[in-house]
Coordinates of C-alpha atoms in Angstrom, one line a residue:
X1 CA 100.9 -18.9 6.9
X2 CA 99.7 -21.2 4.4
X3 CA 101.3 -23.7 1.9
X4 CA 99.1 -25.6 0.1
X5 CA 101.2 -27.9 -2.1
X6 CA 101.4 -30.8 -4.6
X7 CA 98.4 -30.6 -6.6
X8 CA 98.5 -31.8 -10.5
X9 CA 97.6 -28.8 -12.8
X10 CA 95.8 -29.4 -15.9
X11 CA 96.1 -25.3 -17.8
X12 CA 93.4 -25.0 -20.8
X13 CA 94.0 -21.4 -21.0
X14 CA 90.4 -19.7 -23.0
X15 CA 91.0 -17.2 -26.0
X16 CA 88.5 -14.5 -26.1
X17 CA 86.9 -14.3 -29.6
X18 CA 88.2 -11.7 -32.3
X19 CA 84.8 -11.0 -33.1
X20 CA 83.4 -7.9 -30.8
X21 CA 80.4 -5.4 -31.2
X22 CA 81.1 -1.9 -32.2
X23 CA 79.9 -0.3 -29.5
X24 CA 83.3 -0.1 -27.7
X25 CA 84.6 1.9 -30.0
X26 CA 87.0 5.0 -29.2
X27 CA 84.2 8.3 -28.9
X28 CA 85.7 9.6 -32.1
X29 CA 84.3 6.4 -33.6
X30 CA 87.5 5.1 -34.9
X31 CA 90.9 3.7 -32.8
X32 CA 93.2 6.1 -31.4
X33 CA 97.0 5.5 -32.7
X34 CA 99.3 2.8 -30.6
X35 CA 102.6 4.8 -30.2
X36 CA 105.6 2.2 -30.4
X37 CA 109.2 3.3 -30.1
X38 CA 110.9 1.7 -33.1
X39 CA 114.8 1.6 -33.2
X40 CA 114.6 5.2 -32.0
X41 CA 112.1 6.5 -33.4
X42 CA 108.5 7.4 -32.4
X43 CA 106.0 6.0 -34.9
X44 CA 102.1 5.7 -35.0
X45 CA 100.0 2.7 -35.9
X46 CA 96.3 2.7 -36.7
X47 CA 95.2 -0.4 -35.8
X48 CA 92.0 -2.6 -36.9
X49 CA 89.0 -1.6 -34.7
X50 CA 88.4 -5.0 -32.1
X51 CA 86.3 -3.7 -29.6
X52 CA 86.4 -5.3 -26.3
X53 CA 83.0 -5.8 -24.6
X54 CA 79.7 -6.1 -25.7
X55 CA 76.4 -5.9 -24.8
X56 CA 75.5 -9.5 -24.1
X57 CA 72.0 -9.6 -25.3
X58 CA 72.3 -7.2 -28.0
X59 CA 70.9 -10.1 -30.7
X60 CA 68.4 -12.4 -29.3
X61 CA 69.8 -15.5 -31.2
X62 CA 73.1 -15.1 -29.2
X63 CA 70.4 -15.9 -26.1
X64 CA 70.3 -19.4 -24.9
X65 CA 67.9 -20.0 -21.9
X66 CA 68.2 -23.1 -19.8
X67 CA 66.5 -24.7 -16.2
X68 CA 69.3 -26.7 -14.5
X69 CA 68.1 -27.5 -11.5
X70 CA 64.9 -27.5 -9.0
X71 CA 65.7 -24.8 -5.9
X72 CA 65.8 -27.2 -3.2
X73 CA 69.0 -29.5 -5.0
X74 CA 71.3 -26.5 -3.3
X75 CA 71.9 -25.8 -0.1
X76 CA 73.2 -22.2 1.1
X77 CA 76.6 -22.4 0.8
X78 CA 77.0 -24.6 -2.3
X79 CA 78.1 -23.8 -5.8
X80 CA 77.2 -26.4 -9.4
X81 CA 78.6 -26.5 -12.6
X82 CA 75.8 -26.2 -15.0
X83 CA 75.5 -27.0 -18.6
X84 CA 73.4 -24.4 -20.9
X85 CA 73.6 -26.9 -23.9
X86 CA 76.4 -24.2 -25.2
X87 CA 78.4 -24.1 -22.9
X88 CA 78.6 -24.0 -19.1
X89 CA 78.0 -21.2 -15.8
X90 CA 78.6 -21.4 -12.1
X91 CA 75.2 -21.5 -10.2
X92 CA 75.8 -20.1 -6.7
X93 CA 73.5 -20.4 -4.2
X94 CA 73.9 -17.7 -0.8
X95 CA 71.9 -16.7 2.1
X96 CA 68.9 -17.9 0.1
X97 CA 69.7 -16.3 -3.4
X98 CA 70.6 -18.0 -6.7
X99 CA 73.5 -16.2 -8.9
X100 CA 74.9 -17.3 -12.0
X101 CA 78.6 -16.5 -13.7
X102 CA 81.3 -17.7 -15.7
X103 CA 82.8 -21.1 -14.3
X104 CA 86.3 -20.8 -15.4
X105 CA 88.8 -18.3 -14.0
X106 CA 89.6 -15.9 -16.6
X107 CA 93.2 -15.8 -15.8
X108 CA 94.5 -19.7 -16.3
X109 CA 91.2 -21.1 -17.0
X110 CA 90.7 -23.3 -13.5
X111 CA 87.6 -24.4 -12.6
X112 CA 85.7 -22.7 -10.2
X113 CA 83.2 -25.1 -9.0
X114 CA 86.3 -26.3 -6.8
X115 CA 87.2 -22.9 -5.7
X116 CA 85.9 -21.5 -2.4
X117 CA 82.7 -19.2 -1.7
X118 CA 82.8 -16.8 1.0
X119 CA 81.1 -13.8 1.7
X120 CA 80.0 -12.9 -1.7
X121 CA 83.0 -14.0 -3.3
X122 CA 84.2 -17.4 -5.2
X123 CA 88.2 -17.5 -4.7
X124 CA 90.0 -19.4 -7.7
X125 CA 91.4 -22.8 -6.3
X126 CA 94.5 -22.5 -8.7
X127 CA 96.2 -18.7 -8.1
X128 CA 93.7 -16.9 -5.6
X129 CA 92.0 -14.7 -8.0
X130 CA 88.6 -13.9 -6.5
X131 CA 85.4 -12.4 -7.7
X132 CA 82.3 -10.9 -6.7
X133 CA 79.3 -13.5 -7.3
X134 CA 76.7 -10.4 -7.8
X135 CA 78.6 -8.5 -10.3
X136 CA 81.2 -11.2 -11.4
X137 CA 84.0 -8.4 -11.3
X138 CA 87.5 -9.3 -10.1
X139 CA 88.1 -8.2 -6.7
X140 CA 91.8 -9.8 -5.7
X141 CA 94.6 -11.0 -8.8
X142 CA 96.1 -12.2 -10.5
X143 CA 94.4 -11.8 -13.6
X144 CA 92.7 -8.5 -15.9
X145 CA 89.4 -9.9 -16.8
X146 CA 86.2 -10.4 -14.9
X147 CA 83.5 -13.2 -14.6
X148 CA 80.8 -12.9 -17.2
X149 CA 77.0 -12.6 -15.3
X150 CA 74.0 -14.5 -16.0
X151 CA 70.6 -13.8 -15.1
X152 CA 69.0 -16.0 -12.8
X153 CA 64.8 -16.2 -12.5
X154 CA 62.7 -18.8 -10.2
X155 CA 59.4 -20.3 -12.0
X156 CA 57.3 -23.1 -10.1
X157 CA 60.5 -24.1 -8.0
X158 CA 62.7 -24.3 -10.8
X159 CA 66.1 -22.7 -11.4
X160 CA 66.8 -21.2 -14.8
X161 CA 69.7 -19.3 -16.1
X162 CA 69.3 -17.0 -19.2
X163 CA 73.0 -16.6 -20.8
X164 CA 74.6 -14.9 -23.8
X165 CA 75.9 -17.9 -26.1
X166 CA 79.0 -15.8 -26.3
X167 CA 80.3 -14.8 -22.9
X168 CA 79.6 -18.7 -22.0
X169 CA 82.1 -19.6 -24.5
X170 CA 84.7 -16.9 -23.7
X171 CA 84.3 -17.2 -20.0
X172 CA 85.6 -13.8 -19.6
X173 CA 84.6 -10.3 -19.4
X174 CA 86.4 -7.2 -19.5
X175 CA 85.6 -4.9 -16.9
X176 CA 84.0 -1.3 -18.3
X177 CA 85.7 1.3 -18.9
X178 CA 85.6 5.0 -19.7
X179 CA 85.0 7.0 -22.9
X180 CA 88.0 8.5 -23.8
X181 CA 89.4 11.6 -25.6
X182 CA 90.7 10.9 -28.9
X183 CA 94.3 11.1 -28.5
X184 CA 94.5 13.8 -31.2
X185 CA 93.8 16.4 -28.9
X186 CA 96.5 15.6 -26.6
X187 CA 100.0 17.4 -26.4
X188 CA 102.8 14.3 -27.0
X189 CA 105.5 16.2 -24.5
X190 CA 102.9 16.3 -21.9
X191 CA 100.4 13.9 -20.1
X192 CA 97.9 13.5 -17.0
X193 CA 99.0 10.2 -16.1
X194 CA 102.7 8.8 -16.8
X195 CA 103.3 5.1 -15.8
X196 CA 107.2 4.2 -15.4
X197 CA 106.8 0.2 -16.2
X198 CA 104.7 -1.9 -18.2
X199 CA 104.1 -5.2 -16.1
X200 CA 101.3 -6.0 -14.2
X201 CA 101.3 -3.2 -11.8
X202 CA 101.4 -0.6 -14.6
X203 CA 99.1 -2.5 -16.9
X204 CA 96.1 -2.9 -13.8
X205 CA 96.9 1.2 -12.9
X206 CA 96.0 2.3 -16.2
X207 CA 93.3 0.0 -17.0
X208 CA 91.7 0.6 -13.4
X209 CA 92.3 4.3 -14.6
X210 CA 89.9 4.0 -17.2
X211 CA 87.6 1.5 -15.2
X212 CA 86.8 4.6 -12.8
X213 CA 85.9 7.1 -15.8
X214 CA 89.6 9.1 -16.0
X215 CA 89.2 10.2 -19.7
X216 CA 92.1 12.2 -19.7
X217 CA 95.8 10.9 -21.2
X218 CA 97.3 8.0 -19.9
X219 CA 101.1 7.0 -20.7
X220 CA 103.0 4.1 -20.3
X221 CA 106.7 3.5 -20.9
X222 CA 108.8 0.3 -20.6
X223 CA 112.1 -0.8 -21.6
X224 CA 111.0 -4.0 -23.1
X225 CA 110.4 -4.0 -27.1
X226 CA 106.7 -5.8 -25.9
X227 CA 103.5 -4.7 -24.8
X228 CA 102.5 -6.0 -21.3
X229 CA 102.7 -9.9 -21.2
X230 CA 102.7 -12.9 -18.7
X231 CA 105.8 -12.9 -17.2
X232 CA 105.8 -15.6 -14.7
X233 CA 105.3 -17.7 -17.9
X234 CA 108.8 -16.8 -19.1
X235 CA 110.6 -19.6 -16.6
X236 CA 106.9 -21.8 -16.7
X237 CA 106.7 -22.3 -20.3
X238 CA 109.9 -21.0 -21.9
X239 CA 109.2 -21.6 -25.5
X240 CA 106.2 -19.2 -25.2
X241 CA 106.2 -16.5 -28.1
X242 CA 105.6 -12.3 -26.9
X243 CA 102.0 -13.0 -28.7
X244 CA 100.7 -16.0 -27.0
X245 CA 101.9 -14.7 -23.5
X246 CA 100.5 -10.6 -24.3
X247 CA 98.3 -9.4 -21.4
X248 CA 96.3 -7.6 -24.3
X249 CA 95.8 -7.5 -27.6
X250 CA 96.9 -4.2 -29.6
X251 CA 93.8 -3.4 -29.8
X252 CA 92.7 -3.2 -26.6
X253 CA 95.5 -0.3 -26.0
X254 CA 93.9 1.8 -29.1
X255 CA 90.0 0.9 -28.0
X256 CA 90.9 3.0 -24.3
X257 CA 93.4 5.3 -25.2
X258 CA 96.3 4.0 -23.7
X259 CA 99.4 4.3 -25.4
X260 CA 102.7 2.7 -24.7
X261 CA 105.6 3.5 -25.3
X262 CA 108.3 0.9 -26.2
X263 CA 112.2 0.6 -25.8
X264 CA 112.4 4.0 -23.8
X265 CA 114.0 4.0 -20.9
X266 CA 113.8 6.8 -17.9
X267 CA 116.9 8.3 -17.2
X268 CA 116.0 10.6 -14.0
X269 CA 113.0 12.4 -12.7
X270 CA 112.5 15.9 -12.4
X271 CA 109.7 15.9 -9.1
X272 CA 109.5 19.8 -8.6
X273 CA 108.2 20.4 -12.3
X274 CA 106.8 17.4 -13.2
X275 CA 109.2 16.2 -15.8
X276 CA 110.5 13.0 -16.4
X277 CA 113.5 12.7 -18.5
X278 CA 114.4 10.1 -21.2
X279 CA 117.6 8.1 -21.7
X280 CA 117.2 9.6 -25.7
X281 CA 116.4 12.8 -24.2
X282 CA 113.1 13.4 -24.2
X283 CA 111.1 15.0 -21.8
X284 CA 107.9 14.2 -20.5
X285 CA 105.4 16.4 -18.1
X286 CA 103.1 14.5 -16.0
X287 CA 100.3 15.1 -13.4
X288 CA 100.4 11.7 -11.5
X289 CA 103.1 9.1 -11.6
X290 CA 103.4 5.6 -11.6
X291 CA 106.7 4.0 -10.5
X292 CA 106.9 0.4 -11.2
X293 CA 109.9 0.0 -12.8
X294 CA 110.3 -3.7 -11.2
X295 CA 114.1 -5.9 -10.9
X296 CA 116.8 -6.0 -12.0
X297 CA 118.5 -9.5 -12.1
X298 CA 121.7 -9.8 -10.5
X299 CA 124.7 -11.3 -12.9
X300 CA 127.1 -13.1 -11.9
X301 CA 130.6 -11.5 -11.0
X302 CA 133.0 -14.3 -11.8
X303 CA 136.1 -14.5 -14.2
X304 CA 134.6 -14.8 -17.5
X305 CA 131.5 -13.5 -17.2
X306 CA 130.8 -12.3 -20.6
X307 CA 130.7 -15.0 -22.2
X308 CA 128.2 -16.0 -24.8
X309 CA 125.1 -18.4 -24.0
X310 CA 124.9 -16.9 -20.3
X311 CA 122.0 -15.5 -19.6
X312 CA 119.1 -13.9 -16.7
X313 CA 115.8 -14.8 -17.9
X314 CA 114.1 -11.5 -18.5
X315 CA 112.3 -11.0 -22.1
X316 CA 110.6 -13.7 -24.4
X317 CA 113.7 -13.7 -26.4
X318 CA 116.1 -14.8 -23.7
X319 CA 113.9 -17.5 -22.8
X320 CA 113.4 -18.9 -26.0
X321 CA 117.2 -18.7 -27.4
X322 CA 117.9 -20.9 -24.0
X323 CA 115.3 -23.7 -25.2
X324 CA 117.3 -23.3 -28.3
X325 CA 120.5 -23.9 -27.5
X326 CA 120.2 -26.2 -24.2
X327 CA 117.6 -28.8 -26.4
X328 CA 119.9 -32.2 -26.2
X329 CA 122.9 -30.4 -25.0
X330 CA 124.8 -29.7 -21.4
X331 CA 122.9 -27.0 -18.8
X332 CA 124.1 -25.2 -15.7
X333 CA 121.7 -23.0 -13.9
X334 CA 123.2 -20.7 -11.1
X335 CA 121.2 -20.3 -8.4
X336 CA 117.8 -22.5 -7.0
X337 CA 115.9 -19.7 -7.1
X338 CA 112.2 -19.7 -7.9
X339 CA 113.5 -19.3 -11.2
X340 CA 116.1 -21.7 -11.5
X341 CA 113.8 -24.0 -10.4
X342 CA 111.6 -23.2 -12.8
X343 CA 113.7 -23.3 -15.6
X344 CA 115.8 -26.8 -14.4
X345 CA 112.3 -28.1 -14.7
X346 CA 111.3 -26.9 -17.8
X347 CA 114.5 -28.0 -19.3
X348 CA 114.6 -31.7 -17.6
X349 CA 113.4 -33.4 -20.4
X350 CA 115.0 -31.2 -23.5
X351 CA 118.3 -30.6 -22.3
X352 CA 120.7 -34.1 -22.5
X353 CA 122.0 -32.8 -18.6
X354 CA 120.8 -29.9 -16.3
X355 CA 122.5 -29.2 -13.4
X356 CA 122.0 -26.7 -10.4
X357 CA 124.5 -25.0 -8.7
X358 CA 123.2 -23.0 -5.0
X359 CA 125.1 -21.3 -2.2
X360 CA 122.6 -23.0 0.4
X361 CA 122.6 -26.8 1.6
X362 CA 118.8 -27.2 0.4
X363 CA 116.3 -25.3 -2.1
X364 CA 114.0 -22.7 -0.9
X365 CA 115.2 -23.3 2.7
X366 CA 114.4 -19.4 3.7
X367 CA 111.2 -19.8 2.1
X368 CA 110.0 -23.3 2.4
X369 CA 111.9 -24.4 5.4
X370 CA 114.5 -27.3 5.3
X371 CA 112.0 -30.2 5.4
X372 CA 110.2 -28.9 2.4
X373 CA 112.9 -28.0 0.4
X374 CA 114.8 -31.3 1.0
X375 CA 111.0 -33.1 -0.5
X376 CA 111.0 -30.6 -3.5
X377 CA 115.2 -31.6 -4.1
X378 CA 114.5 -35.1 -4.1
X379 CA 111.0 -35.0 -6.4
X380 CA 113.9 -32.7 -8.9
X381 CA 116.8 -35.1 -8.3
X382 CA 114.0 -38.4 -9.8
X383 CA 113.8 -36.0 -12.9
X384 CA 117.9 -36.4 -13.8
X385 CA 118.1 -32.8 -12.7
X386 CA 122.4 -32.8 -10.3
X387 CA 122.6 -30.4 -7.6
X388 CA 126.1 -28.9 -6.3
X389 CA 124.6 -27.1 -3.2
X390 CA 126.9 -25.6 -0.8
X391 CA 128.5 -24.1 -3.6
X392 CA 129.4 -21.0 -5.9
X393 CA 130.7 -20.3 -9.7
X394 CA 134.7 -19.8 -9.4
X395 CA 134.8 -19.4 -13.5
X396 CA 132.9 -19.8 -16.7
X397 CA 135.3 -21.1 -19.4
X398 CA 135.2 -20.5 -23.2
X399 CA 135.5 -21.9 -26.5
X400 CA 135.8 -20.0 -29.5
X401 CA 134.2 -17.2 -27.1
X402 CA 131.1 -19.4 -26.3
X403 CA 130.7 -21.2 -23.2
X404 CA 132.4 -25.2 -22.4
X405 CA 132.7 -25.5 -18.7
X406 CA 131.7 -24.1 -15.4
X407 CA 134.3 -23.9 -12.9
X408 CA 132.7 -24.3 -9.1
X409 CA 134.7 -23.3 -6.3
X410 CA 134.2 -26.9 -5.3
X411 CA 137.0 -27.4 -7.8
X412 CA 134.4 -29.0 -9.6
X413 CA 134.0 -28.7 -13.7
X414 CA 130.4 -28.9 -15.0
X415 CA 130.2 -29.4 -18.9
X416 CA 128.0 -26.3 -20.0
X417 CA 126.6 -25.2 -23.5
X418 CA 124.2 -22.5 -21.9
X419 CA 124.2 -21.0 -18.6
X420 CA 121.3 -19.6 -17.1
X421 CA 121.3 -17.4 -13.9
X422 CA 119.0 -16.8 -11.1
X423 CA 120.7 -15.6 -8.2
X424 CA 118.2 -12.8 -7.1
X425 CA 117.5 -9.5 -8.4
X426 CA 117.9 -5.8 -7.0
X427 CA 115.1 -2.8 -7.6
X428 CA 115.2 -1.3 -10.9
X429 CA 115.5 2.3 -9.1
X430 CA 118.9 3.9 -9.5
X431 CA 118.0 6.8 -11.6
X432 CA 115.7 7.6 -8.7
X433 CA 118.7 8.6 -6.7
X434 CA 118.7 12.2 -7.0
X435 CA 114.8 12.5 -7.5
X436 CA 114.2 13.6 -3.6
X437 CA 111.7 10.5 -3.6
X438 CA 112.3 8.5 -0.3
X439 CA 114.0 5.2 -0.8
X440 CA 115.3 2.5 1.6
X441 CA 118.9 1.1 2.2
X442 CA 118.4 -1.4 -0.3
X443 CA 116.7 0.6 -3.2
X444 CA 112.9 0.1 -2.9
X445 CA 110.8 3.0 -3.0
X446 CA 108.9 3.4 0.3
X447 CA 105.1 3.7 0.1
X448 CA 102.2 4.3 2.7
X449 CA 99.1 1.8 2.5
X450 CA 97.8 3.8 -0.3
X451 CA 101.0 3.3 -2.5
X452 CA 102.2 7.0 -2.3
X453 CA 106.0 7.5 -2.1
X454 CA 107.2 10.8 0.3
X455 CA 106.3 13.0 -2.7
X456 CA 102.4 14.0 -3.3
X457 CA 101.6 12.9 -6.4
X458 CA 103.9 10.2 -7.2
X459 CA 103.0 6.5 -6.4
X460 CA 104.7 3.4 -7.1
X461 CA 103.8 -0.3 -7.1
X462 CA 105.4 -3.8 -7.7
X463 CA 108.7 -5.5 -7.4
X464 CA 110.6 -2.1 -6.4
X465 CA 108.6 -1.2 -4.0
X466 CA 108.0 -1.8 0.4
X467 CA 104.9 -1.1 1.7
X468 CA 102.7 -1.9 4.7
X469 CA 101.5 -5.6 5.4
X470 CA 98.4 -5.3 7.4
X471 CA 98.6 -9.2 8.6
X472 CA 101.9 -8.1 9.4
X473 CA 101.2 -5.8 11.9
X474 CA 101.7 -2.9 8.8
X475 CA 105.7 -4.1 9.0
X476 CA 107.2 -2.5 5.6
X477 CA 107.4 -5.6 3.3
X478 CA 109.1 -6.2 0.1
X479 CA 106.7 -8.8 -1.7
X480 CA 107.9 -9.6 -5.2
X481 CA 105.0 -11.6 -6.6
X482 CA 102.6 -11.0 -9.4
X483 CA 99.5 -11.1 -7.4
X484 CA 101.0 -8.3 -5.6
X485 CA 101.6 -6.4 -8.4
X486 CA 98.4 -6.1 -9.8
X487 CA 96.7 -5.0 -6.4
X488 CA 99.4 -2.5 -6.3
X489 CA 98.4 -0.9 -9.4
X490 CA 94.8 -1.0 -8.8
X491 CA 95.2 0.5 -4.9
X492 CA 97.3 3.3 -6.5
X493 CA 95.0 3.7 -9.8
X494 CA 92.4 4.7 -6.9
X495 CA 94.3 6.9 -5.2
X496 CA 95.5 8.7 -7.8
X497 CA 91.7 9.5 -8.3
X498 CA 91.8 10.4 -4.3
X499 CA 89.4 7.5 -3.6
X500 CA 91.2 7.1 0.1
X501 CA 91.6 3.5 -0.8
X502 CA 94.0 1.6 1.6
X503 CA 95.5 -2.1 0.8
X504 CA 94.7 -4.9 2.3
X505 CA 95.8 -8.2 0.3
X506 CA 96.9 -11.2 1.4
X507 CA 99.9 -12.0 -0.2
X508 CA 100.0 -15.5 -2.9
X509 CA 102.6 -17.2 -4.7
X510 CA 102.7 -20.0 -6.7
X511 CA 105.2 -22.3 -8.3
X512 CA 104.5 -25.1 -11.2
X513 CA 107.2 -27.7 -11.4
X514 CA 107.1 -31.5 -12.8
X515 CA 103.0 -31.2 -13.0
X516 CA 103.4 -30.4 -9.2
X517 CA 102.1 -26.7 -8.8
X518 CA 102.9 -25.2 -5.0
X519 CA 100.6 -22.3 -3.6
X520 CA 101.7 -20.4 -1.2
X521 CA 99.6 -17.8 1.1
X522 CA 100.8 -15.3 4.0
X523 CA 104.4 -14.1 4.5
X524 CA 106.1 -16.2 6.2
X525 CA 109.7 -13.9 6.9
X526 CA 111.5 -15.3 10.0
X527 CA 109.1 -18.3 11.3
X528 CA 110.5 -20.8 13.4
X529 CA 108.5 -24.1 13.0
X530 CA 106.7 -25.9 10.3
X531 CA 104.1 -27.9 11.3
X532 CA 103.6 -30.3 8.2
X533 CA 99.6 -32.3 8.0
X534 CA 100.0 -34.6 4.9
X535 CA 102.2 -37.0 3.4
X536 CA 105.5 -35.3 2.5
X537 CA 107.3 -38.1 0.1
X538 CA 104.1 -38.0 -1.7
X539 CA 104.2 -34.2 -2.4
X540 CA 100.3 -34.0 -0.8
X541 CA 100.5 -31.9 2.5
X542 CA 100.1 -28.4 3.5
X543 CA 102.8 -26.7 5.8
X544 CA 102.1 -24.2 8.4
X545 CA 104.9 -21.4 9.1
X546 CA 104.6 -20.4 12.5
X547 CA 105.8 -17.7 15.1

């Protein structure tokens, strides 16, 4: 098990350009409405036509051709940054043959030169995402979009790359996808698909959906007031607005026929017809399902818990009213969590005092071991941030019915505008409890390798689910990370489509604190040693968790 920390991160993350050919329009010619649910209400929106893709040589003066390099300056094995005059590709050289795609990762924008080729595949040094060097198309998250390719030809021992001007500027390109019925045609009580959950597991199913040529109707529904969006970004880089952080443009939702379906909740599922049922009331038929309805943080249970200016970090409004209100003033964050961590570090340098409270002697002990976590404490503690470990919240005290102090059972009082608390989260899966759908002692629904729960027909994926780890010996696993997330949607998009696809992922984390960013490979549950190569005050080692 892997843990490849302390590197600095430098994020330039690419925009892909409003301007699109019309060739990826909806098959009726025009977009298909976006359905949100407004205070209530069902409404449509028509929105402006952006198509997604385009053909990359379509005009010839979007065509830049380039030599960069004679054949015998790369070795098999080796991969160069090249510059096209316009912008920049990754020339890969393997068993002999040259390819050519997009340097950048498409998801954070990382450089791929320093990434690793294997097999066919360049793996992104940053967050793991890895591609196919033949085709360019994303093969393990996170991330949606795949590597634009160039083409390659060999003249008089000379290597030259012929490139659209625009894909080396965007960096990106979105994977195909189907022709789609208008959504016209379709019944709105009824649908092919439903998808319960509109994170990253939801998102990748339906878009993976359309990748494979499904043309029929596809539905998702989430509680959030948001389309999909980033939300391991909500704790990174708290200030973020629901637009700069959106997985995909509106747009791209009308383009493939995808509606969403905003602030509706599920109330129950109805497995022997088909039918799920809405907190409003509304029913829904399906054919397939998608559960991946995610967590549900845990709040405190404490005398004087509602309070105002207490808060779990869950939507882009939570995270930005905390920014608000801890900016020069006191904060106490409950829990060293992942999160916590997150946030304490985000707010270091706004807030005039942040301080951590945690039931365990050290940060990410279960995860990091005690070694680690003590190095990861101390680089925290040099940034002003006070921990009270070995400790709980007794009481959180009011003034005017906003929050003044947290009481610790300590018998220690922590001065505290805004409270912010990360101490774990259970599955979002309780109106599953009557559906007949098989789930564990602890509320995740149980899968097989292909993501399908105990009823035929009904999947589920992410956060709320346990599933086989192969590199586990196919021990059922709950693994709550976002890379995770997306392979779940795409193994059950496939399967849902009968394609016999089984997963097979490693699982990846990754933290960014102080400019240090921590990677994390494997799953390390229940090791007992750490062998540590590196130097560990520094914060530049890697950590082996062994068995």
């Amino acid at each position: 098990f892997l843990f490849v920390p302390a590197v600095e991160v430098k994020i330039e993350v690419v925009i892909p350009e409003k301007e699109r050919s019309k060739e990826e329009m909806s098959p009726n010619g025009k977009t298909s409405p976006l359905i949100y649910k407004v205070n209530g209400t069902a409404r449509h929106y028509h929105l402006e036509e952006h198509p997604i893709a385009s053909n990359p040589y379509h005009n010839p003066k979007d065509v830049v051709e380039a030599s960069v390099c004679h054949v015998k300056d790369l070795e098999n094995g080796q991969m160069r940054e090249v510059d096209l005059g316009c912008g920049k590709a990754l020339l890969i050289k393997e068993s002999g043959e040259f390819h050519a795609v997009g340097h950048k990762c498409p998801h954070y924008g990382a450089p791929l030169v320093k990434g690793v080729l294997s097999k066919g595949r360049v793996r992104c040094p940053w967050h793991g995402a890895c591609f196919n060097i033949g085709t360019g198309d994303i093969e393990d998250f996170p991330g949606l979009d795949s590597l634009p390719r160039f083409q390659v030809k060999i003249e008089k021992e000379k290597v030259y790359i012929r490139a659209s001007k625009q894909a080396l500027q965007t960096q990106r390109r979105t994977k195909m996808m189907a022709k789609c019925i208008s959504l016209s045609n379709y019944n709105l009580s009824s649908t092919n698909v439903l998808i319960i959950g509109a994170g990253a597991a939801g998102l990748v199913c339906a878009e993976t959906l359309r990748q494979e040529g499904f043309s029929d109707r596809i539905v998702m529904c989430t509680m959030d007031r948001h389309l999909p969006y980033d939300r391991p970004k909500l704790s990174k880089s708290m200030d973020s607005h629901p637009e700069q952080i959106a997985l995909r443009p509106k747009e791209f939702f009308c383009t493939y026929d995808i509606e969403v379906l905003t602030e509706m909740q599920v109330a129950a599922v109805d497995i022997k017809n088909k039918i799920a049922v809405f907190k409003d009331g509304f029913k829904m038929e399906y054919n397939k399902l998608l559960i991946a309805t995610g967590n549900t943080p845990k709040a405190l249970s404490c005398k004087g818990k509602e309070v105002e200016n207490v808060f779990n970090i869950r939507t882009p409004e939570d995270a930005n009213r905390v920014v608000k209100l801890a900016t020069s003033k006191n904060v106490v964050i409950v829990g060293a969590s992942f999160l916590g961590m997150e946030v304490a570090a985000y707010l270091a340098e706004r807030a005039h005092s942040v301080s951590l409270v945690e039931l365990e002697e050290v940060p990410f002990k279960k995860f990091f071991g005690e070694r680690v976590g003590r190095a990861v404490m101390k680089m925290f503690e040099s940034n002003r941030v006070k921990f009270y470990m070995q400790t709980e919240v007794s009481e959180l005290r009011e003034q005017e019915g906003k929050l003044k102090e947290v009481v610790l059972k300590s018998g220690k009082v922590l001065r505290a505008d805004v409270c912010v608390v990360g101490v774990g989260a259970v599955p979002a899966t309780g109106f599953l409890k009557q559906s007949g759908i098989n789930i564990d002692s602890k509320g995740f629904i149980v899968v097989n390798k292909m993501m399908q729960t105990s009823i035929p027909g009904v999947f589920a994926a992410g956060d709320a689910v346990t599933f086989p780890l192969a590199l586990r010996n196919n021990k059922k696993v709950n693994v709550p990370h976002w890379q995770m997330a997306h392979m779940h949607g795409r193994i059950a998009a496939l399967n849902m489509l009968a394609h016999g696809m089984e997963i097979s992922t490693v699982p990846y984390l990754w933290t960014a604190m102080f400019g240090k960013s921590i990677r994390y490979a494997g799953h390390g549950e229940g090791f007992d040693d750490v062998v540590i190569q590196g130097d560990l005050d520094e914060l530049k080692f890697v950590a082996f968790y062994t068995k």
